[in-house]
mmCIF file of C-alpha atoms and ligand atoms in Angstrom:
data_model
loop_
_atom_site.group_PDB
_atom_site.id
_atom_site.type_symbol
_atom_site.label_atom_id
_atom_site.label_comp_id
_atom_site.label_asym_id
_atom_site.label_seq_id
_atom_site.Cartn_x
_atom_site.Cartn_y
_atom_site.Cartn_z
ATOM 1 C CA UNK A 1 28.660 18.947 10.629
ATOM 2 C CA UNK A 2 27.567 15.437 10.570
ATOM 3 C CA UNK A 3 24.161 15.162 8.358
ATOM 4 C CA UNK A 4 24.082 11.486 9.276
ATOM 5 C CA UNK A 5 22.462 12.765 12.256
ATOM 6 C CA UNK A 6 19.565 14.280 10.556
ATOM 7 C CA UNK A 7 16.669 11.987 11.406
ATOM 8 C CA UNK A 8 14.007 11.397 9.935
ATOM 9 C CA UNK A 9 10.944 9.538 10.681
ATOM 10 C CA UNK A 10 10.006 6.752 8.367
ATOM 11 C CA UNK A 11 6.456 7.308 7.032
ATOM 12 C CA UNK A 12 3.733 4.583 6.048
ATOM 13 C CA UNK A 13 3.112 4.780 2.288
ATOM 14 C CA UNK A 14 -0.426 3.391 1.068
ATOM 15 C CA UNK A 15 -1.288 2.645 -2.479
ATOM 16 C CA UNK A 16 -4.991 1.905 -2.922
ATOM 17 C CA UNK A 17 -6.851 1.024 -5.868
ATOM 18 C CA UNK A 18 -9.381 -0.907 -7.829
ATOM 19 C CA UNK A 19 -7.745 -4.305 -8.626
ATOM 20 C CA UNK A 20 -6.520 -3.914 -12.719
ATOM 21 C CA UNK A 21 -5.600 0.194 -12.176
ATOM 22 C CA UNK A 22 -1.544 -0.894 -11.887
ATOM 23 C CA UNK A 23 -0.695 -0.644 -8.293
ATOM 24 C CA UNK A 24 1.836 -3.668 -8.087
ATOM 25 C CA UNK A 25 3.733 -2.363 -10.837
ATOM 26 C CA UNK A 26 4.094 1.039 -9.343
ATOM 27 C CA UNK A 27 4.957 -0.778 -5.810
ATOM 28 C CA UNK A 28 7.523 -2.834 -7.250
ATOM 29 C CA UNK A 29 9.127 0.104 -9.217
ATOM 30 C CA UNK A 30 8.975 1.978 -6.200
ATOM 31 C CA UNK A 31 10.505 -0.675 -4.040
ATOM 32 C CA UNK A 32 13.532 -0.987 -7.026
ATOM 33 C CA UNK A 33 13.987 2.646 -7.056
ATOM 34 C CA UNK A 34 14.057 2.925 -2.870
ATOM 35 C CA UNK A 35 16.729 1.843 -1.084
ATOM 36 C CA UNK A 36 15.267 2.466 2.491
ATOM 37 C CA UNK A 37 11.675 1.461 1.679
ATOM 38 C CA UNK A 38 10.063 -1.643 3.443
ATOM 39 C CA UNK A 39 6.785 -3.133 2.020
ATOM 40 C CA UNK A 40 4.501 -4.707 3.909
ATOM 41 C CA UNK A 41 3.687 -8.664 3.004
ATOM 42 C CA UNK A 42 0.722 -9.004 4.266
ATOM 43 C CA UNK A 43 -1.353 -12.407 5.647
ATOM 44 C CA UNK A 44 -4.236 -13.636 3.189
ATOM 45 C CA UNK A 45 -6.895 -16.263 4.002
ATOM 46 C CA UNK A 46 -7.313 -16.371 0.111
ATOM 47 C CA UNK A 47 -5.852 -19.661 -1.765
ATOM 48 C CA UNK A 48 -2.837 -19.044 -3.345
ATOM 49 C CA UNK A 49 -2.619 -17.975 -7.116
ATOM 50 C CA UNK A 50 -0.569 -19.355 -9.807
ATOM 51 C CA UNK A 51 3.074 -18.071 -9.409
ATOM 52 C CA UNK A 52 2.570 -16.230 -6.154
ATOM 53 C CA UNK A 53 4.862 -17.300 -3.312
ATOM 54 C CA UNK A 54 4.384 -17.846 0.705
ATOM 55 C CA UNK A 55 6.383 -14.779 2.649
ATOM 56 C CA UNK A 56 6.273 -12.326 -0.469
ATOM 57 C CA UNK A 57 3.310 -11.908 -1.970
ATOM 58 C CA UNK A 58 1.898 -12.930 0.892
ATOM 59 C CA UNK A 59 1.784 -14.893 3.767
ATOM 60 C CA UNK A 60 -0.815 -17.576 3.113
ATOM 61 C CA UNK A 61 -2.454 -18.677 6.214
ATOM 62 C CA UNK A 62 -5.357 -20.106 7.948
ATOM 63 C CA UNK A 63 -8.723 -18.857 9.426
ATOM 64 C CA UNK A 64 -7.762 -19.893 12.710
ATOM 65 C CA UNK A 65 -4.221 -18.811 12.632
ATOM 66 C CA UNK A 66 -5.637 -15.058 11.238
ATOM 67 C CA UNK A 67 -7.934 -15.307 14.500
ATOM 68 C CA UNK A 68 -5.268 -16.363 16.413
ATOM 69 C CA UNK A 69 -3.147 -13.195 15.271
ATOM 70 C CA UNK A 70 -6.198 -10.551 15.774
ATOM 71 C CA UNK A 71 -6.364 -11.673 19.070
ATOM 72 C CA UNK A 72 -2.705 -12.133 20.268
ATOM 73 C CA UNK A 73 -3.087 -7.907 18.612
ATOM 74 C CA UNK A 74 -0.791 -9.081 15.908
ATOM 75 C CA UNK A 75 -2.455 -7.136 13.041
ATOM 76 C CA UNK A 76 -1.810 -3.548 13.078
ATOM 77 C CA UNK A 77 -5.747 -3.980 10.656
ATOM 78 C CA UNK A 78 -7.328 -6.286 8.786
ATOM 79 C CA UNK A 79 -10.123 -6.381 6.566
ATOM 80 C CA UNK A 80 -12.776 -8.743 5.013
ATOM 81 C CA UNK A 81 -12.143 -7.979 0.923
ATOM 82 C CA UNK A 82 -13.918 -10.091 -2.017
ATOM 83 C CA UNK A 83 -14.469 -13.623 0.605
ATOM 84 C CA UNK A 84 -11.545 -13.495 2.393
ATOM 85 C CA UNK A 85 -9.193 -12.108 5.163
ATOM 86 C CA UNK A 86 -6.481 -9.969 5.008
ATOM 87 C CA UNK A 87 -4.355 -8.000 7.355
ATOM 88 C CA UNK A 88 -1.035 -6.111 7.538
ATOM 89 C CA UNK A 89 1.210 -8.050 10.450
ATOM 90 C CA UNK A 90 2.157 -5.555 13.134
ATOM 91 C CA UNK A 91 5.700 -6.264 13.973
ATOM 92 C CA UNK A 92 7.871 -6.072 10.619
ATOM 93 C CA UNK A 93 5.682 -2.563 9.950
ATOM 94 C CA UNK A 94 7.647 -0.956 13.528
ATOM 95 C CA UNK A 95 10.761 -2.295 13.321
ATOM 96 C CA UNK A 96 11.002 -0.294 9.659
ATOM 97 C CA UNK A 97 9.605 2.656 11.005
ATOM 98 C CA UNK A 98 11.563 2.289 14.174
ATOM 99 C CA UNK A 99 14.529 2.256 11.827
ATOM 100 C CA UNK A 100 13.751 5.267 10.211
ATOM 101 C CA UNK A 101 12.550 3.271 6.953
ATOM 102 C CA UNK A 102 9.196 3.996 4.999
ATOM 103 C CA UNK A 103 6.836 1.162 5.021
ATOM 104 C CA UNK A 104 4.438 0.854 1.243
ATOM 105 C CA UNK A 105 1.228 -0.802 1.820
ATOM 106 C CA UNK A 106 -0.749 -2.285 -0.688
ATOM 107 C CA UNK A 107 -4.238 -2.571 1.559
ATOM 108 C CA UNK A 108 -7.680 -1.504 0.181
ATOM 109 C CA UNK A 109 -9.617 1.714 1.916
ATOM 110 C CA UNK A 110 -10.876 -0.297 4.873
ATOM 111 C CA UNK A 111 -7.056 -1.088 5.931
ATOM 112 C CA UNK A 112 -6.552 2.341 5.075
ATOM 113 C CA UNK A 113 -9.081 3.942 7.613
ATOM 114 C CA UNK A 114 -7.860 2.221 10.249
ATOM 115 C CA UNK A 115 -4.276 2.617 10.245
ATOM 116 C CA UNK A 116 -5.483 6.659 9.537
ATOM 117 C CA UNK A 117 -7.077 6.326 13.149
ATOM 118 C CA UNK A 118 -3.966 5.091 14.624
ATOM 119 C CA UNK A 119 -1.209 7.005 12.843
ATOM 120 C CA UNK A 120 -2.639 10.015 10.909
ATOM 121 C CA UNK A 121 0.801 12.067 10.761
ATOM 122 C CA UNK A 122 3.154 9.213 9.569
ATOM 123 C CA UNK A 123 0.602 7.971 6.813
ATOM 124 C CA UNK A 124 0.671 9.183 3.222
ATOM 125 C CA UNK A 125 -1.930 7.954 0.879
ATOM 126 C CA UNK A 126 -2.196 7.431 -2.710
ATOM 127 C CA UNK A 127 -4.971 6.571 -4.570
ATOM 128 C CA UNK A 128 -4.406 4.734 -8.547
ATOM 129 C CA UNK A 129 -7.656 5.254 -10.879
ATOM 130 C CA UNK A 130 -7.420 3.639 -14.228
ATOM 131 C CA UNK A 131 -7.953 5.923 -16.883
ATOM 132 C CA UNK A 132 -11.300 4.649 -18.078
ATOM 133 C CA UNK A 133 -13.726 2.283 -17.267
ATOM 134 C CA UNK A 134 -12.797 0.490 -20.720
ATOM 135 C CA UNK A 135 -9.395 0.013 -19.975
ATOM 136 C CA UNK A 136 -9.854 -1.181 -16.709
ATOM 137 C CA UNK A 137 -12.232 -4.286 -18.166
ATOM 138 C CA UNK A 138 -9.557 -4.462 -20.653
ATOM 139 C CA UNK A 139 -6.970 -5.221 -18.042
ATOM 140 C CA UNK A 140 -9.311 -7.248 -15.917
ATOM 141 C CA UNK A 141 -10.127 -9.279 -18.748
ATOM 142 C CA UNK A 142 -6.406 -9.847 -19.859
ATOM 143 C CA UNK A 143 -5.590 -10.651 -16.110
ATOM 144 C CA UNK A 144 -8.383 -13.445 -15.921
ATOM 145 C CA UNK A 145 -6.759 -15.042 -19.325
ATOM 146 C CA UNK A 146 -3.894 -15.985 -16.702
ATOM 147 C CA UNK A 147 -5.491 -16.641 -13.182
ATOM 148 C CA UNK A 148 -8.514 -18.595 -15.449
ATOM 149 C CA UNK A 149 -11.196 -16.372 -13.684
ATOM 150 C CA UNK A 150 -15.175 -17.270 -14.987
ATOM 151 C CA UNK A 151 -16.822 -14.620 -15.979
ATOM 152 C CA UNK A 152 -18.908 -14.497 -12.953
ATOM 153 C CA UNK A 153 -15.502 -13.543 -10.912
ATOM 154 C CA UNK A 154 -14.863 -11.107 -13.456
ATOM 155 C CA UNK A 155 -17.849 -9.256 -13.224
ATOM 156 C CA UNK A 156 -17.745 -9.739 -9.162
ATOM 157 C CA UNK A 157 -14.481 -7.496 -9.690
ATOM 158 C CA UNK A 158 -15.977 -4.561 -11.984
ATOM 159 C CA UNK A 159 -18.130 -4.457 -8.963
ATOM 160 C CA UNK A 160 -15.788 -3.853 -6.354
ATOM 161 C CA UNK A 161 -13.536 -2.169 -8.291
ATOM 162 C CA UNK A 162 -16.601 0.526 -8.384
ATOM 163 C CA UNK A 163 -17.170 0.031 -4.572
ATOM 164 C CA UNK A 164 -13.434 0.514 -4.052
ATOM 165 C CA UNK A 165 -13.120 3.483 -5.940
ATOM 166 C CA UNK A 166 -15.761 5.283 -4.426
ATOM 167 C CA UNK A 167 -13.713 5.698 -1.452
ATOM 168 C CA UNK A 168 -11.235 7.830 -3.553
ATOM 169 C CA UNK A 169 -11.873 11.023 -1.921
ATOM 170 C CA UNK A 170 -10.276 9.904 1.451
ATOM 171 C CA UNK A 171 -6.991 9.450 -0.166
ATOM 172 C CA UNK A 172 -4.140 12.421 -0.098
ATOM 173 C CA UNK A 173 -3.218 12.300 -3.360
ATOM 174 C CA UNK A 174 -5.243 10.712 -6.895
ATOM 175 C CA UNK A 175 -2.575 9.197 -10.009
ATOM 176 C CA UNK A 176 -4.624 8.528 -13.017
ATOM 177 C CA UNK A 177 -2.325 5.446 -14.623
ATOM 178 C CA UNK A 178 -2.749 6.642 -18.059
ATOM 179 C CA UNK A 179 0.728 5.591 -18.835
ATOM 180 C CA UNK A 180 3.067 3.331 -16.474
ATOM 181 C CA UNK A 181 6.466 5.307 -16.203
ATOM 182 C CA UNK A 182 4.386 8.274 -15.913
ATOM 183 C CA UNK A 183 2.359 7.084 -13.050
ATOM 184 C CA UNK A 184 5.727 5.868 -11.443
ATOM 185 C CA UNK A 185 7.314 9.288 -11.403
ATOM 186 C CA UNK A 186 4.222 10.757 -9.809
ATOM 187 C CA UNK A 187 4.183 8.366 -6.971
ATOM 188 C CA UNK A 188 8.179 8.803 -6.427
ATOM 189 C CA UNK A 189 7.570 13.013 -6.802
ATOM 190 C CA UNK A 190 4.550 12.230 -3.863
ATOM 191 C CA UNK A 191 7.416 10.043 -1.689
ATOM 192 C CA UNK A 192 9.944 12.436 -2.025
ATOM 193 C CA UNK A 193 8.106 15.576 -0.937
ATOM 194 C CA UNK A 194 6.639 13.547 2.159
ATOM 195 C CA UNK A 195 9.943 13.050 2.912
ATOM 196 C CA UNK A 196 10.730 16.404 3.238
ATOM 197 C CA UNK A 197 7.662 17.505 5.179
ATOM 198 C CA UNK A 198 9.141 19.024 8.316
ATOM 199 C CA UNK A 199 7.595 17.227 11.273
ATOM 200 C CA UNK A 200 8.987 14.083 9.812
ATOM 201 C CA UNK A 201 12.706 15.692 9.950
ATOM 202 C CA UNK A 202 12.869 15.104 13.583
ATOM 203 C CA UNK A 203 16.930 16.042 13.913
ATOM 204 C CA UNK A 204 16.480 19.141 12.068
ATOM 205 C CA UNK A 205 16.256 21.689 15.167
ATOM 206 C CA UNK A 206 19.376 20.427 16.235
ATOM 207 C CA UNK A 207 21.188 20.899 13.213
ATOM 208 C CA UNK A 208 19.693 24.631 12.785
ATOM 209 C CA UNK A 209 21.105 25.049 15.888
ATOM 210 C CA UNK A 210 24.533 23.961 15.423
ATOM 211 C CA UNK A 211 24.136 26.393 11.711
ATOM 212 C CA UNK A 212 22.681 29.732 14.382
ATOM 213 C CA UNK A 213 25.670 28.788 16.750
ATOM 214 C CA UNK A 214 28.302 28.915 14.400
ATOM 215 C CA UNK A 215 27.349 32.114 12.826
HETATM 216 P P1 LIG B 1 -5.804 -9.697 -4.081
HETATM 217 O O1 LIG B 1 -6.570 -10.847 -3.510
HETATM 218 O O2 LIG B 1 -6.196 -9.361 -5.477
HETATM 219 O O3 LIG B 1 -4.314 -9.865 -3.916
HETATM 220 O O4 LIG B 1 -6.154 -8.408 -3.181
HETATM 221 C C1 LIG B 1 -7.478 -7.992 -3.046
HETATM 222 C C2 LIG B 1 -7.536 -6.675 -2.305
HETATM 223 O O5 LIG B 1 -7.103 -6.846 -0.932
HETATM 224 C C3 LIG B 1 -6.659 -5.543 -2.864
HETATM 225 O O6 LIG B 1 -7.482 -4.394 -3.042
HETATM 226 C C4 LIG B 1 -5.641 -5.296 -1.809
HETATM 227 O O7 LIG B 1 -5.279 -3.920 -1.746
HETATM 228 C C5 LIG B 1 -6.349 -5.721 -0.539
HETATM 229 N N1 LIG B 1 -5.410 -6.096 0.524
HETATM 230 C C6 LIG B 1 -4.280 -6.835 0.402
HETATM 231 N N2 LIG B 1 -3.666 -6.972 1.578
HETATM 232 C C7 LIG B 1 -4.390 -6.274 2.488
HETATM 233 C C8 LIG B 1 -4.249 -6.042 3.896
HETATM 234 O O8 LIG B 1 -3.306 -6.452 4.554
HETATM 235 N N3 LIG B 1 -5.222 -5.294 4.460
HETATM 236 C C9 LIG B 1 -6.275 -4.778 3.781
HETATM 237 N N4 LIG B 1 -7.161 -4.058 4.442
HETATM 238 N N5 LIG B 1 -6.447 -4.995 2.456
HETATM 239 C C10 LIG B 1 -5.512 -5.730 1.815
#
């Protein structure tokens, strides 16, 4: 029997977490580790940073072009985070899923809600908390040596990071990122048994079939 045929549908992978707890580095180990996973570049209002690029980090536009793409239904949601826009662009997201790939979205719990209104069953959602509020200055700190934050900015980001992880509890699953590779592993354990899940394995009942028949 062919198991090429076993289909499966691609599911939408969300990593949310308070800006400092290690979520890029788990996406990006993720996305070396996964062949068939897609992440979602989404489109920013927000100035550029140092060493970030246009089309993959994000896709740095204006306010009127972000209108312009809410209304032309573009986004598949958007949020206002910190002073700025951002939203997940609609049409790269299905064509992945359309191919069977998983999508990993790196959106905050706002996105999150709403793409949990319009696709509950093909979302999986994984919250990162730092493992102390210590560390988590400590990281913010060392991360404002480089993008030359004041230390106005940094304290406006202790405060969201507190408002953002308040919203923990509407996530699947919770990583504590006490240690990098360790965090990693969880997150690929989490992927790999959503894979599995049966109502994503869409070609199954045929195969069973084909198994009963022969017997
Ligand atoms: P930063 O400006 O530090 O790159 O991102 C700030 C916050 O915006 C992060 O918490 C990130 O998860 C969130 N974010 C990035 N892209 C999107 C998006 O497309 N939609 C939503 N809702 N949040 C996003």
């Amino acid at each position: 029997m062919d198991l090429s045929n076993l289909k499966r549908r691609g599911l939408m992978f969300v990593l949310s977490s308070p800006s400092g707890a290690g979520k890029t580095t788990i996406t990006r180990a993720l996305l070396e580790r996964n062949e068939e996973l897609r992440v979602s570049v989404s489109a920013t209002t927000r100035t550029k940073r140092e060493g970030e690029k246009n089309g993959k980090d994000y896709f740095f536009i204006d306010i009127p072009t972000f209108n312009q793409m809410i209304e032309g239904d573009e986004m598949l949601e958007y949020a206002r985070v910190f002073d700025n826009y951002y939203g997940t662009p609609r049409q790269p997201v299905e064509e992945a899923l359309s191919q069977g790939k998983d999508v990993i979205f790196d959106i905050d719990w706002q996105g999150t809600q709403q793409l949990a209104e319009m696709a509950r069953d093909d979302l999986v959602t994984v919250f990162i908390l730092p493992p102390s509020h210590e560390e988590l200055e400590k990281r913010l700190r060392n991360r404002a040596l480089d993008t030359k934050e004041t230390e106005e900015q940094i304290l406006g980001r202790m405060e969201k990071a507190s408002s953002e992880m308040s919203h923990y509890s509407e996530y699947d699953y919770v990583i504590i990122n006490k240690d990098i590779e360790t965090s990693i592993e969880k997150a690929q354990t989490i992927l790999d048994a959503e894979r599995m899940k049966r109502h994503r394995l869409t070609g199954t009942s045929t195969f069973v079939r084909g198994l009963m028949g022969g017997l």
